[in-house]
XYZ file of C-alpha atoms in Angstrom:
612
model
C 0.000 0.000 0.000
C 1.339 3.402 -1.005
C 1.155 5.974 1.747
C 2.197 9.350 0.349
C 0.244 11.602 -1.919
C 1.411 11.590 -5.493
C -0.152 14.986 -5.973
C 2.231 16.458 -3.439
C 5.301 15.279 -5.277
C 4.472 15.638 -8.949
C 7.662 17.568 -9.597
C 11.076 16.992 -8.082
C 12.686 20.369 -7.348
C 16.111 20.662 -8.884
C 18.934 21.425 -6.464
C 20.216 24.977 -6.639
C 22.523 25.400 -9.590
C 22.265 21.838 -10.866
C 19.583 20.518 -13.185
C 18.478 23.944 -14.367
C 21.962 25.348 -14.814
C 23.327 25.309 -18.343
C 26.855 24.154 -19.060
C 28.235 25.617 -22.262
C 30.735 23.198 -23.764
C 32.199 23.080 -20.298
C 33.770 19.652 -20.206
C 36.494 19.776 -22.853
C 40.093 18.920 -22.062
C 42.771 21.314 -23.268
C 45.809 19.209 -24.198
C 49.066 20.121 -22.511
C 51.612 21.280 -25.070
C 55.050 20.446 -23.752
C 58.386 19.327 -25.096
C 59.888 18.406 -21.724
C 59.194 15.465 -19.451
C 56.867 17.255 -17.066
C 53.249 16.283 -17.910
C 53.127 14.740 -21.437
C 50.565 16.064 -23.867
C 48.386 12.997 -23.295
C 49.124 11.588 -19.851
C 48.975 7.854 -19.281
C 46.210 6.339 -17.145
C 48.527 6.412 -14.143
C 49.513 9.968 -14.960
C 45.897 11.023 -15.175
C 45.189 9.464 -11.819
C 48.136 11.319 -10.361
C 46.758 14.526 -11.807
C 43.556 13.931 -9.886
C 44.914 14.880 -6.479
C 46.992 17.757 -7.745
C 43.980 18.997 -9.636
C 42.124 19.414 -6.379
C 44.295 22.391 -5.476
C 41.813 24.985 -6.644
C 38.503 23.199 -6.255
C 37.670 25.293 -3.154
C 36.713 27.964 -5.661
C 33.909 25.654 -6.769
C 32.929 24.041 -3.509
C 32.909 26.778 -0.890
C 29.510 27.800 -2.326
C 29.335 31.538 -1.853
C 27.960 34.371 -3.900
C 29.773 35.876 -6.837
C 31.335 39.219 -5.943
C 29.471 42.176 -7.406
C 30.983 44.042 -10.263
C 33.639 46.461 -9.111
C 34.663 44.521 -6.005
C 38.073 42.958 -5.593
C 38.152 39.789 -7.688
C 38.492 36.785 -5.413
C 40.458 35.087 -8.177
C 43.341 37.444 -7.392
C 43.020 36.680 -3.701
C 43.129 32.989 -4.494
C 46.246 33.497 -6.569
C 47.893 35.457 -3.800
C 47.062 32.925 -1.103
C 48.363 30.017 -3.166
C 51.621 31.600 -4.245
C 52.486 32.972 -0.804
C 52.811 29.452 0.598
C 56.030 27.482 0.606
C 56.636 24.901 -2.105
C 60.075 23.904 -0.932
C 62.016 26.590 -2.819
C 63.697 29.599 -1.291
C 61.696 32.767 -0.928
C 62.275 35.595 -3.338
C 63.484 35.442 -6.926
C 65.206 32.065 -7.517
C 66.459 33.067 -10.977
C 67.831 36.463 -10.086
C 67.293 40.060 -11.001
C 67.243 39.397 -14.742
C 64.087 37.292 -14.461
C 62.425 39.821 -12.182
C 63.180 42.642 -14.589
C 61.971 40.610 -17.571
C 58.754 39.725 -15.783
C 58.192 43.336 -14.690
C 58.633 44.532 -18.256
C 56.218 41.921 -19.612
C 53.550 42.650 -17.025
C 53.774 46.426 -17.306
C 53.724 46.300 -21.104
C 50.121 45.167 -20.863
C 50.659 42.608 -23.600
C 48.071 39.837 -23.203
C 47.441 36.621 -25.054
C 44.127 35.900 -26.751
C 42.812 33.809 -23.858
C 43.306 36.467 -21.183
C 40.090 38.048 -19.983
C 40.261 41.868 -20.029
C 39.367 42.067 -16.338
C 42.332 39.819 -15.481
C 45.013 42.186 -16.787
C 44.798 44.485 -13.758
C 44.614 41.479 -11.436
C 47.779 39.982 -12.861
C 49.638 43.276 -12.571
C 48.532 43.717 -8.953
C 49.472 40.114 -8.214
C 53.060 40.531 -9.419
C 53.460 44.022 -7.986
C 52.560 42.602 -4.591
C 55.438 40.121 -4.786
C 58.012 42.463 -6.289
C 57.631 40.843 -9.744
C 59.363 37.667 -8.580
C 58.186 34.586 -10.524
C 55.569 32.527 -8.705
C 55.632 29.184 -10.491
C 58.925 28.840 -12.358
C 62.650 28.823 -11.697
C 65.753 28.149 -13.752
C 64.937 24.444 -14.105
C 61.296 24.806 -15.117
C 58.111 24.656 -13.044
C 58.566 24.537 -9.275
C 56.646 21.977 -7.221
C 53.966 24.587 -6.620
C 53.976 25.504 -10.296
C 53.605 21.884 -11.325
C 50.649 21.485 -8.972
C 49.008 24.503 -10.588
C 49.697 23.096 -14.070
C 48.055 19.843 -12.986
C 44.962 21.809 -12.019
C 44.857 23.683 -15.302
C 45.411 20.684 -17.557
C 42.407 18.949 -15.966
C 40.198 22.041 -15.746
C 37.692 20.275 -18.011
C 36.810 18.094 -14.997
C 35.727 21.269 -13.185
C 33.477 22.324 -16.095
C 35.847 25.160 -17.007
C 36.743 25.177 -20.717
C 39.373 26.877 -22.815
C 42.194 27.089 -20.289
C 45.420 27.639 -22.218
C 48.233 25.737 -20.488
C 51.593 27.132 -21.644
C 54.412 24.850 -22.813
C 57.218 24.243 -20.350
C 60.173 26.549 -21.141
C 63.063 24.952 -23.025
C 66.738 25.146 -22.099
C 70.017 24.004 -23.614
C 71.428 20.816 -22.124
C 73.029 21.562 -18.758
C 72.011 25.230 -18.848
C 69.292 26.981 -16.848
C 66.139 28.204 -18.499
C 66.779 31.750 -19.823
C 65.279 34.500 -17.647
C 63.052 35.729 -20.478
C 61.601 32.222 -20.941
C 61.025 31.876 -17.198
C 59.201 35.207 -17.181
C 57.015 34.332 -20.177
C 56.067 30.959 -18.733
C 55.334 32.320 -15.271
C 53.131 35.069 -16.642
C 51.255 32.624 -18.879
C 50.569 30.295 -15.946
C 49.317 33.208 -13.843
C 47.003 34.374 -16.609
C 45.603 30.874 -17.049
C 45.163 30.488 -13.312
C 43.419 33.849 -13.041
C 40.977 32.763 -15.753
C 40.402 29.433 -14.047
C 39.894 30.972 -10.612
C 37.586 33.691 -11.891
C 35.336 31.249 -13.723
C 35.337 28.851 -10.803
C 34.260 31.586 -8.403
C 31.486 32.707 -10.731
C 30.070 29.166 -10.613
C 29.745 29.023 -6.861
C 26.335 27.996 -5.620
C 24.825 30.258 -3.002
C 24.779 28.090 0.124
C 26.759 30.402 2.403
C 27.852 34.037 2.723
C 30.881 35.457 0.960
C 34.190 33.729 1.727
C 35.215 34.914 5.203
C 38.750 35.787 6.188
C 39.011 32.455 7.936
C 38.701 30.601 4.640
C 41.294 32.792 2.996
C 43.548 32.087 5.964
C 42.917 28.401 5.362
C 44.145 28.833 1.784
C 47.470 30.001 3.207
C 47.659 26.718 5.093
C 46.968 24.842 1.868
C 49.761 26.702 0.112
C 52.205 25.728 2.850
C 51.496 22.028 2.420
C 53.390 19.704 0.161
C 51.488 19.984 -3.152
C 51.921 16.234 -3.689
C 50.359 15.315 -0.327
C 47.463 12.861 -0.433
C 45.001 13.795 0.805
C 45.799 17.504 0.885
C 44.583 18.045 4.449
C 43.270 21.598 4.685
C 42.244 21.675 1.031
C 40.430 18.385 1.508
C 38.228 19.969 4.157
C 37.555 23.057 2.054
C 36.433 21.076 -0.970
C 33.769 19.319 1.066
C 33.125 18.009 4.546
C 33.481 14.547 3.020
C 35.770 13.483 0.205
C 33.147 12.120 -2.180
C 33.520 15.046 -4.581
C 37.261 14.440 -4.735
C 36.713 10.704 -5.184
C 34.286 11.194 -8.052
C 36.653 13.658 -9.715
C 39.444 11.071 -9.576
C 37.055 8.481 -10.984
C 36.156 10.881 -13.777
C 39.830 11.245 -14.681
C 40.210 7.470 -14.723
C 37.234 6.961 -17.033
C 38.429 9.791 -19.245
C 41.670 7.889 -19.710
C 39.731 4.711 -20.489
C 37.568 6.537 -23.030
C 40.602 8.070 -24.733
C 42.125 4.595 -24.906
C 39.125 3.294 -26.821
C 36.855 2.360 -23.936
C 35.968 -1.299 -23.485
C 34.665 -4.099 -25.710
C 30.946 -3.741 -26.317
C 28.901 -6.681 -25.105
C 25.786 -7.436 -27.158
C 22.881 -6.113 -25.038
C 20.410 -8.439 -26.770
C 22.318 -11.695 -26.403
C 21.197 -14.834 -24.620
C 21.248 -15.187 -20.858
C 24.439 -16.877 -19.655
C 24.531 -18.600 -16.275
C 27.600 -19.753 -14.322
C 28.799 -23.007 -15.868
C 27.371 -22.160 -19.311
C 29.441 -21.924 -22.469
C 28.740 -19.085 -24.884
C 30.713 -17.305 -27.634
C 30.191 -13.944 -25.849
C 32.150 -15.056 -22.767
C 35.615 -13.993 -24.067
C 34.181 -10.527 -24.790
C 32.631 -10.367 -21.314
C 35.950 -11.391 -19.796
C 37.766 -8.611 -21.683
C 35.047 -6.092 -20.799
C 35.334 -6.772 -17.062
C 39.122 -6.677 -17.163
C 39.124 -3.107 -18.522
C 37.092 -1.733 -15.605
C 38.907 -3.745 -12.945
C 36.080 -6.115 -12.079
C 38.314 -8.965 -13.260
C 41.987 -8.561 -12.356
C 44.885 -10.810 -11.430
C 44.474 -9.676 -7.834
C 40.773 -10.400 -7.431
C 40.507 -13.296 -9.867
C 43.512 -15.503 -9.285
C 44.404 -18.213 -11.789
C 41.575 -19.358 -14.039
C 42.610 -22.653 -15.538
C 39.188 -23.218 -17.056
C 39.485 -20.021 -19.084
C 42.713 -21.262 -20.596
C 41.123 -24.617 -21.434
C 37.779 -23.234 -22.627
C 37.587 -19.436 -23.008
C 33.827 -19.671 -23.715
C 33.062 -21.012 -20.210
C 31.513 -18.744 -17.582
C 33.655 -20.265 -14.847
C 33.523 -19.468 -11.093
C 36.249 -16.841 -11.355
C 34.439 -14.951 -14.099
C 31.103 -15.377 -12.300
C 32.648 -13.688 -9.243
C 33.760 -10.795 -11.473
C 30.227 -10.552 -12.876
C 28.887 -10.325 -9.320
C 31.334 -7.512 -8.546
C 30.141 -5.682 -11.666
C 26.502 -6.229 -10.691
C 27.071 -4.971 -7.142
C 28.509 -1.669 -8.298
C 25.743 -1.190 -10.877
C 22.856 -1.870 -8.485
C 21.813 -5.083 -10.253
C 20.709 -8.433 -8.860
C 23.939 -10.057 -7.647
C 23.675 -13.566 -9.070
C 26.651 -13.944 -11.429
C 24.292 -14.434 -14.369
C 24.693 -12.343 -17.517
C 21.054 -11.536 -18.225
C 19.339 -8.623 -20.008
C 20.013 -5.970 -17.338
C 23.634 -7.011 -16.842
C 24.180 -7.089 -20.609
C 22.664 -3.616 -20.951
C 24.984 -2.240 -18.260
C 28.028 -3.892 -19.854
C 27.043 -2.480 -23.248
C 26.940 1.117 -22.005
C 29.880 2.840 -23.774
C 32.690 4.530 -21.872
C 31.805 7.957 -23.281
C 28.289 7.690 -21.855
C 29.555 6.639 -18.441
C 32.015 9.522 -18.549
C 29.228 12.041 -19.153
C 27.156 10.406 -16.417
C 30.015 10.875 -13.952
C 30.498 14.500 -15.021
C 26.803 15.202 -14.518
C 26.821 13.699 -11.033
C 30.000 15.580 -10.145
C 28.105 18.731 -11.041
C 25.241 17.628 -8.785
C 27.593 16.932 -5.898
C 29.120 20.389 -6.181
C 25.641 21.897 -5.947
C 25.052 20.258 -2.563
C 25.845 22.036 0.698
C 28.621 20.624 2.895
C 27.758 17.651 5.068
C 26.858 18.805 8.579
C 28.852 17.988 11.682
C 27.436 15.450 14.084
C 24.795 12.960 13.020
C 23.016 13.304 9.684
C 21.010 11.167 7.275
C 21.128 11.073 3.503
C 18.832 9.186 1.143
C 19.941 8.631 -2.443
C 16.840 8.130 -4.569
C 18.609 6.527 -7.537
C 20.683 4.315 -5.245
C 17.607 3.349 -3.166
C 19.765 3.535 -0.052
C 19.950 5.500 3.192
C 23.169 6.348 4.996
C 23.565 7.594 8.543
C 26.693 9.671 9.074
C 28.664 10.856 12.060
C 30.783 13.916 11.248
C 30.590 13.004 7.560
C 31.644 9.366 7.995
C 29.131 6.663 7.092
C 28.299 4.568 10.167
C 24.927 3.121 9.181
C 23.445 1.983 5.876
C 20.147 0.415 4.885
C 18.090 -0.170 1.752
C 15.024 1.934 1.032
C 12.049 1.965 -1.316
C 11.372 5.269 -3.082
C 8.610 6.786 -5.181
C 7.390 5.510 -8.502
C 8.369 7.447 -11.592
C 4.941 9.086 -11.806
C 4.919 9.733 -8.027
C 8.563 10.596 -7.437
C 10.278 11.129 -4.129
C 11.323 14.809 -4.018
C 14.832 16.071 -3.405
C 14.887 18.092 -0.206
C 16.752 19.052 2.951
C 15.167 19.148 6.391
C 15.685 17.731 9.894
C 13.992 14.780 11.592
C 12.348 16.109 14.749
C 10.058 13.288 15.839
C 9.450 9.560 15.608
C 6.009 8.010 15.947
C 5.762 4.451 17.269
C 2.720 2.416 16.179
C 1.517 5.239 13.912
C -1.932 5.574 12.430
C -2.130 6.346 8.724
C -4.399 9.043 7.366
C -4.744 8.341 3.655
C -3.900 11.250 1.324
C -6.810 12.152 -0.933
C -4.933 11.332 -4.114
C -4.171 7.797 -2.895
C -7.753 7.352 -1.713
C -9.011 8.220 -5.173
C -6.368 6.509 -7.319
C -5.600 3.399 -5.270
C -8.219 2.642 -2.615
C -11.427 3.418 -4.518
C -10.652 0.850 -7.253
C -9.968 -1.741 -4.511
C -13.295 -0.906 -2.847
C -15.184 -1.345 -6.088
C -13.622 -4.767 -6.419
C -14.036 -5.657 -2.710
C -16.482 -3.538 -0.646
C -15.048 -5.037 2.574
C -11.530 -3.770 1.816
C -11.577 -0.919 4.355
C -12.932 -3.020 7.200
C -10.613 -5.963 6.540
C -7.589 -3.661 6.508
C -8.413 -1.774 9.689
C -9.654 1.537 8.238
C -12.109 3.970 9.769
C -14.082 6.337 7.527
C -15.059 9.862 8.590
C -17.440 12.096 6.665
C -15.021 15.009 6.574
C -11.616 16.330 7.567
C -12.628 18.320 10.638
C -11.863 17.027 14.110
C -15.521 16.433 14.934
C -16.450 14.655 11.707
C -18.801 11.725 12.219
C -17.614 8.180 11.583
C -19.320 6.397 8.683
C -20.056 2.731 8.084
C -18.167 1.851 4.872
C -20.566 -1.005 4.162
C -23.404 1.524 3.807
C -21.642 3.558 1.105
C -22.225 2.826 -2.585
C -18.621 2.866 -3.760
C -19.745 2.254 -7.351
C -21.778 5.463 -7.489
C -20.245 7.882 -10.017
C -20.642 10.789 -7.603
C -19.119 9.102 -4.548
C -16.822 11.689 -2.956
C -14.017 9.652 -1.451
C -11.737 12.704 -1.510
C -14.096 14.421 0.897
C -13.876 11.508 3.329
C -11.067 10.962 5.794
C -9.719 7.410 5.835
C -7.602 6.419 8.813
C -5.866 3.077 9.289
C -5.343 1.863 12.854
C -1.884 0.800 14.084
C -1.012 -2.835 13.710
C 0.838 -5.399 11.605
C -1.077 -4.450 8.454
C -0.645 -0.687 8.806
C 0.950 0.747 5.670
C 3.449 2.750 7.738
C 4.633 -0.286 9.655
C 5.821 0.211 13.208
C 7.653 3.583 13.016
C 7.460 6.762 10.992
C 10.111 9.483 10.977
C 8.811 13.027 10.522
C 10.535 16.162 9.263
C 9.083 19.486 8.076
C 8.711 19.731 4.278
C 6.355 21.063 1.635
C 5.720 17.662 0.020
C 4.011 15.744 2.858
C 6.625 13.002 2.680
C 8.440 11.178 5.453
C 10.410 8.022 6.195
C 8.649 4.962 7.560
C 8.821 1.215 7.993
C 6.618 -1.113 5.947
C 4.923 -4.493 6.168
C 5.816 -5.135 2.499
C 9.237 -6.567 3.289
C 9.541 -8.627 0.122
C 10.027 -5.556 -2.063
C 13.456 -4.922 -0.552
C 14.742 -7.980 -2.429
C 14.239 -6.151 -5.744
C 17.243 -4.470 -7.351
C 15.047 -1.557 -8.513
C 12.899 -0.287 -5.649
C 10.509 2.383 -6.945
C 7.177 1.315 -5.451
C 5.991 4.083 -3.113
C 3.923 7.197 -3.731
C 6.761 9.498 -2.724
C 7.577 8.589 0.868
C 10.679 6.560 1.704
C 10.234 3.078 3.158
C 13.119 1.943 5.343
C 14.335 -1.637 5.564
C 15.843 -1.374 9.075
C 13.650 1.115 10.965
C 14.751 0.079 14.465
C 18.420 0.597 13.612
C 17.580 3.969 12.088
C 15.587 4.934 15.180
C 18.424 4.093 17.578
C 20.824 6.065 15.369
C 18.546 9.112 15.468
C 17.709 8.940 19.179
C 21.328 8.236 20.190
C 20.290 7.394 23.733
C 21.389 3.803 24.450
C 20.487 4.183 28.104
C 16.839 4.661 27.167
C 16.336 3.567 23.570
C 17.838 0.416 22.112
C 16.418 -1.767 19.372
C 15.061 -4.059 22.068
C 13.408 -1.314 24.136
C 11.862 0.124 20.973
C 10.573 -3.314 20.034
C 9.089 -3.785 23.507
C 7.371 -0.405 23.339
C 5.911 -1.244 19.930
C 4.647 -4.627 21.136
C 2.975 -2.945 24.107
C 0.707 -1.116 21.662
C -0.524 2.440 21.608
C 0.710 5.300 19.485
C 3.587 7.251 21.015
C 5.643 10.203 19.778
C 9.340 10.286 20.671
C 11.512 13.339 20.079
C 15.282 13.074 19.696
C 17.485 15.243 21.880
C 18.252 17.297 18.785
C 16.847 17.404 15.272
C 18.860 15.293 12.839
C 19.571 16.807 9.394
C 18.165 14.738 6.538
C 18.867 15.177 2.828
C 17.197 13.398 -0.067
C 19.356 13.571 -3.187
C 19.554 12.024 -6.670
C 22.895 10.532 -7.725
C 23.349 7.922 -10.456
C 27.153 7.786 -10.164
C 29.511 8.021 -7.205
C 32.755 6.581 -5.866
C 32.654 4.699 -2.569
C 35.139 5.170 0.237
C 37.056 2.072 -0.925
C 37.450 3.574 -4.414
C 34.765 1.445 -6.089
C 32.991 3.347 -8.872
C 29.207 2.895 -8.719
C 26.518 3.529 -11.318
C 22.740 3.273 -10.991
C 19.780 3.315 -13.330
C 18.277 6.714 -14.031
C 14.965 5.702 -12.475
C 13.292 9.100 -12.975
C 14.795 9.898 -16.384
C 16.584 12.915 -14.923
C 19.970 12.109 -16.444
C 18.470 11.843 -19.909
C 17.563 15.521 -19.878
C 20.563 16.811 -17.971
C 23.175 14.956 -20.045
C 22.422 17.276 -22.954
C 24.127 20.043 -20.966
C 27.349 18.053 -20.612
C 29.539 18.158 -23.703
C 31.562 15.228 -25.028
C 34.583 14.992 -22.739
C 36.827 13.518 -25.396
């Protein structure tokens, strides 16, 4: 039985700055033009992964989520430049290449000469930036880029992953064998990097979502701490906390870089989505292709597979080793984990690398539109993942499966705070469910309300008289079931189960348990009318109440068995977020994908350009 009104959730509000925000060719990589062995023009897979952490250096500009400065104010891009360059990168302070470089750089900056990619508003910023440091180079010395400079280059060369296009990364300056880089070349390179970084920072800051006030001095002070850290550190401590309260944005960005490398390498073999079902122990000509497909994405590796003698003897056999790899693939794609290559598994294997890459980019954009995870306890429901996670200070400590709304009665995205639990709840049927779901049942079985523990009242006021449902002609065309109030008594058959979890929202939705336990065995769990059904309600309740001296799973169970409806309030309201993610990277590095159950990706992917 569905319990939430479909009418209240006919549209899922897009998160600020996400689904409704256009991205104009914003995911295109600018190749690195270099003739020296710093980053090659097309980094290897390992090189791209290494770029991932370095490329986090400037993501705070995207993730701090503050308003764009009004026209005429000091550009925060310049402040970001200043905070980064003032930190130590292991080189001596001052001008490492001498007065000649400083003079060359001063002449270049003051000449006002700009390349085609420099934004007009950045010219004054760049001049102020260098004037503030006495025109000493910030990113380059006589041997090429410094450690700090290389970290900045790593950011710029992967700017496509931050939805910032057209960043011109300058070639590394050349030098004769055994000789230092000429001062003029150092100056040109340093200025070009600064211009590119100013463009990057400015665009990043303009994209901030308004979740918080303007960057306070404390955050700018934190940037100084970031600049003082080793740019190769993993994770980059202070930066890590600025990007997000958890590291899932950073993890997904690294996953995006990995899949970009796979896509550039040709992706993976395409498995026929319409082929026959293959079960463990079967032989089929598609098995070698499946084996190769799973090897590319790491589901089948030497480490997790071990020797597979049967594959060497008969490569068409779906042997136990390959079946285990299929199960790993199914687990991270939200499919039934049975080791069988059926229609849904084939469809997921057939999805091309370019499509997965765009899916990851879209979900990275969604993550960046979310506010930081709160301190203390919090709850997050992922609609597409059909899962709920309880977190303590951003770390996942509790997880359970959920059932979410049907496509035509979707669960809304929202943020609120759970402020009460109701044990043995009654259920007052929303009018839309009464009309769409219960009235057809009554016309088929006039005893439905009585047999399922419902009372019927003639109206919605507190003093409305109770009616006898057996005396109502439910087949009459003018029967006004919407005008009647239907209330189901607590008990084993109650649609809300034994507990409901309430939080203020405009959609009349909540979390609750359910007597329909069998639906949790389904891999796709879109069966409700908008509310979220929880598989482990007692565990969720003890997590929310956080009072083991009073409330344990056993004491809650005893209270429920005793009967009677009771409201329990936690010591403090617990933040709850309901989000929609179809791609993410788990804490162990596993890349997950889920079906686009509401068709949201299909529309939003048109705003994400081809990343190749």
